[in-house]
Coordinates of N, CA, C and O in Angstrom, one line a residue:
X13 N 1.0 -1.2 0.1 CA -0.2 -0.1 0.2 C 1.0 1.8 0.1 O 1.8 1.5 1.1
X14 N 0.6 2.8 -1.1 CA 1.3 3.1 -0.6 C 1.2 4.7 0.2 O -0.3 4.3 0.6
X15 N 1.5 4.6 1.3 CA 2.1 5.9 1.5 C 1.9 7.1 1.3 O 1.3 8.2 2.1
X16 N 1.7 8.0 -0.4 CA 0.7 8.9 -0.3 C -0.3 8.7 -0.8 O -0.7 9.6 -1.6
X17 N -1.0 8.1 -1.0 CA -2.8 7.7 -1.0 C -3.6 8.6 -0.3 O -3.9 9.3 -0.8
X18 N -3.1 9.2 1.2 CA -4.1 10.9 2.1 C -3.3 11.4 0.7 O -4.3 12.7 0.8
X19 N -2.5 11.6 0.5 CA -2.0 13.0 0.0 C -2.4 13.5 -1.5 O -2.9 14.0 -2.1
X20 N -2.1 11.6 -2.1 CA -2.5 11.4 -3.9 C -4.8 12.6 -3.8 O -4.7 12.6 -4.2
X21 N -5.3 11.5 -2.8 CA -6.1 12.0 -2.6 C -6.8 13.5 -2.5 O -7.5 14.2 -3.0
X22 N -5.9 13.9 -1.8 CA -6.3 15.8 -1.5 C -5.5 16.1 -2.2 O -5.8 17.0 -2.2
X23 N -4.8 15.7 -3.4 CA -4.4 16.5 -4.3 C -5.8 16.4 -5.0 O -5.8 17.5 -5.3
X24 N -6.6 15.4 -5.3 CA -7.6 15.5 -6.2 C -9.3 16.0 -5.6 O -9.0 17.1 -6.3
X25 N -8.6 15.8 -4.6 CA -9.8 17.2 -3.9 C -9.8 18.8 -3.9 O -10.2 19.4 -4.5
X26 N -7.7 19.0 -3.9 CA -8.1 20.8 -4.1 C -7.9 20.8 -5.6 O -8.5 21.6 -6.4
X27 N -7.2 19.6 -6.5 CA -7.7 19.6 -8.5 C -9.0 20.2 -8.6 O -9.2 20.6 -9.5
X28 N -9.9 18.9 -7.8 CA -11.2 18.8 -8.0 C -12.3 20.0 -7.0 O -12.7 19.1 -6.1
X29 N -12.0 21.2 -6.4 CA -12.9 21.6 -5.7 C -14.1 21.2 -6.1 O -15.5 21.2 -7.3
X30 N -15.4 21.2 -4.6 CA -16.0 21.1 -5.6 C -17.0 22.9 -4.2 O -16.5 23.3 -4.1
X31 N -18.3 22.8 -5.5 CA -18.5 25.1 -4.9 C -20.0 24.7 -5.0 O -20.9 24.4 -6.1
X32 N -20.1 25.5 -3.7 CA -21.1 25.3 -3.9 C -22.2 26.6 -4.2 O -22.0 27.6 -3.9
X33 N -22.8 26.0 -5.9 CA -23.6 26.7 -6.2 C -25.0 27.4 -5.9 O -25.5 29.0 -6.3
X34 N -25.5 27.1 -4.7 CA -26.7 27.5 -4.0 C -26.8 27.0 -2.7 O -26.4 25.8 -2.2
X35 N -26.9 27.4 -1.9 CA -27.2 27.1 -0.7 C -28.5 28.6 0.4 O -28.6 29.4 0.3
X36 N -28.8 27.2 1.5 CA -30.0 27.9 1.7 C -31.5 28.1 0.6 O -31.4 29.6 1.0
X37 N -31.3 27.8 -0.6 CA -31.6 28.4 -1.7 C -31.8 30.0 -2.1 O -32.3 30.8 -2.6
X38 N -30.2 30.5 -2.4 CA -29.9 31.4 -2.5 C -28.6 31.4 -3.5 O -27.6 30.3 -3.0
X39 N -28.9 31.7 -4.7 CA -27.1 31.4 -5.9 C -26.4 32.4 -5.3 O -26.4 33.3 -4.9
X40 N -25.4 31.5 -5.5 CA -23.6 32.1 -4.8 C -23.4 32.5 -6.3 O -22.7 31.9 -6.6
X41 N -23.7 34.3 -6.8 CA -23.2 34.7 -7.7 C -21.9 34.8 -7.6 O -21.6 34.3 -9.0
X42 N -21.4 34.8 -6.5 CA -20.2 34.7 -6.7 C -18.7 33.7 -7.6 O -18.0 33.5 -8.2
X43 N -19.6 32.4 -6.8 CA -19.5 31.0 -7.4 C -19.9 30.9 -8.6 O -18.7 30.3 -8.9
X44 N -20.5 31.3 -9.0 CA -20.5 31.2 -10.5 C -20.0 31.3 -11.5 O -19.1 31.1 -12.2
X45 N -19.5 33.0 -10.8 CA -18.7 33.9 -11.7 C -17.2 33.0 -12.0 O -16.6 33.5 -13.1
X46 N -16.5 32.3 -10.3 CA -15.0 31.7 -10.9 C -15.6 30.3 -11.5 O -14.1 30.7 -11.4
X47 N -16.6 29.6 -11.6 CA -16.1 28.6 -11.9 C -16.6 28.7 -13.8 O -16.4 28.3 -14.3
X48 N -17.3 30.5 -14.1 CA -17.2 30.5 -15.4 C -18.7 30.0 -16.2 O -18.8 30.5 -17.2
X49 N -19.4 30.4 -15.3 CA -20.8 30.1 -15.6 C -21.4 31.1 -15.1 O -21.7 31.9 -14.2
X50 N -23.5 31.5 -15.8 CA -24.3 32.3 -15.4 C -25.4 31.8 -15.0 O -25.6 30.6 -14.5
X51 N -26.1 32.7 -14.6 CA -27.2 32.5 -13.8 C -28.4 32.0 -14.5 O -29.2 30.8 -13.4
X52 N -28.9 32.4 -15.4 CA -29.2 31.6 -16.3 C -28.6 29.6 -17.0 O -29.5 29.6 -17.3
X53 N -27.5 30.1 -16.8 CA -26.7 28.5 -17.4 C -27.8 27.6 -16.8 O -28.4 26.7 -16.2
X54 N -26.8 28.3 -15.1 CA -28.0 27.5 -13.3 C -29.7 27.4 -13.7 O -29.3 26.1 -14.1
X55 N -30.1 28.1 -14.4 CA -31.1 27.4 -13.6 C -31.8 26.7 -15.6 O -32.4 25.7 -15.0
X56 N -31.3 26.9 -16.3 CA -31.9 26.1 -17.4 C -31.3 24.6 -16.6 O -31.6 24.0 -16.6
X57 N -30.2 24.9 -17.0 CA -29.9 23.7 -15.8 C -30.3 22.5 -14.6 O -31.3 20.9 -14.6
X58 N -30.9 24.4 -14.0 CA -32.0 22.9 -13.4 C -33.3 22.2 -13.5 O -33.7 21.2 -13.6
X59 N -33.7 23.4 -14.4 CA -34.1 22.7 -14.8 C -34.6 21.7 -15.2 O -36.3 21.4 -15.8
X60 N -33.7 21.7 -16.9 CA -33.7 19.8 -17.3 C -33.6 18.6 -16.2 O -33.7 18.2 -16.9
X61 N -33.4 19.6 -14.8 CA -32.9 18.2 -13.8 C -35.0 17.5 -13.1 O -35.0 17.4 -12.4
X62 N -34.9 18.9 -13.0 CA -36.9 18.8 -13.2 C -36.9 20.2 -11.4 O -37.7 19.5 -10.7
X63 N -36.2 20.7 -11.3 CA -35.8 21.1 -10.4 C -36.0 23.0 -10.4 O -36.3 23.6 -11.8
X64 N -37.4 23.5 -10.2 CA -38.4 25.1 -10.6 C -37.8 25.9 -9.9 O -37.7 26.8 -9.7
X65 N -37.4 25.6 -8.2 CA -37.5 26.2 -6.9 C -36.6 26.5 -6.7 O -35.9 25.5 -6.0
X66 N -35.9 27.3 -7.1 CA -34.2 27.3 -5.9 C -34.6 27.9 -4.7 O -33.4 27.0 -3.5
X67 N -35.7 28.3 -4.0 CA -36.0 28.1 -2.6 C -35.9 26.5 -2.1 O -36.2 26.8 -0.6
X68 N -36.2 25.2 -2.8 CA -36.7 23.8 -2.6 C -35.0 22.8 -2.3 O -35.3 22.3 -1.9
X69 N -33.8 24.8 -2.9 CA -32.7 23.7 -2.6 C -32.0 24.6 -1.6 O -31.9 25.6 -1.0
X70 N -31.9 22.7 -0.2 CA -31.0 23.2 0.7 C -29.2 23.4 0.0 O -28.6 24.4 0.6
X71 N -29.0 22.4 -0.6 CA -27.6 23.3 -1.6 C -27.5 22.5 -2.8 O -28.0 21.3 -2.8
X72 N -26.6 23.0 -3.4 CA -26.1 22.3 -4.9 C -24.9 22.8 -4.6 O -24.2 23.7 -4.9
X73 N -24.3 21.7 -5.9 CA -23.0 21.8 -5.7 C -22.6 21.4 -7.3 O -23.3 20.6 -7.5
X74 N -21.2 22.3 -8.3 CA -20.6 22.4 -8.6 C -19.1 21.3 -9.1 O -18.0 22.0 -7.7
X75 N -19.4 19.9 -9.5 CA -18.2 19.1 -8.8 C -18.0 18.2 -10.3 O -19.0 17.8 -10.6
X76 N -16.8 18.8 -10.9 CA -16.4 17.8 -11.6 C -16.9 18.1 -12.9 O -17.5 17.5 -14.2
X77 N -17.6 19.2 -13.1 CA -19.0 19.5 -14.4 C -20.2 18.9 -14.3 O -20.9 19.1 -15.3
X78 N -20.2 18.9 -12.6 CA -21.5 17.6 -12.5 C -22.8 19.3 -11.8 O -21.2 19.2 -10.6
X79 N -23.8 19.4 -11.7 CA -24.5 19.8 -10.7 C -25.0 19.0 -9.5 O -25.9 17.9 -9.8
X80 N -24.9 18.2 -8.3 CA -24.9 17.7 -7.9 C -26.1 18.7 -6.4 O -26.1 19.9 -5.9
X81 N -27.7 18.3 -6.3 CA -28.7 19.0 -5.5 C -28.9 18.2 -4.0 O -29.1 17.1 -4.6
X82 N -29.3 19.0 -3.1 CA -29.9 18.5 -2.3 C -30.8 19.3 -1.9 O -31.0 20.7 -1.5
X83 N -32.1 18.7 -1.5 CA -33.0 19.6 -1.2 C -34.1 19.2 0.2 O -33.6 18.7 0.2
X84 N -34.8 20.3 0.0 CA -34.3 20.3 1.9 C -36.1 18.9 2.5 O -36.8 18.6 1.5

């Protein structure tokens, strides 16, 4: 077993961080700007997945090109 395993995992998490693009039903515009996305893009992506109200979303994270959503 490699002794570098914890460091490799840490490197991957630093290389591909999760970005909280919605928290407590509020779009985090600064985070969207950081990842080069717009609020319109976010709304379109969420609607494709069947989410209509941002206020119903506890947290949504942008992770490796995908949006992971947790509702209330």
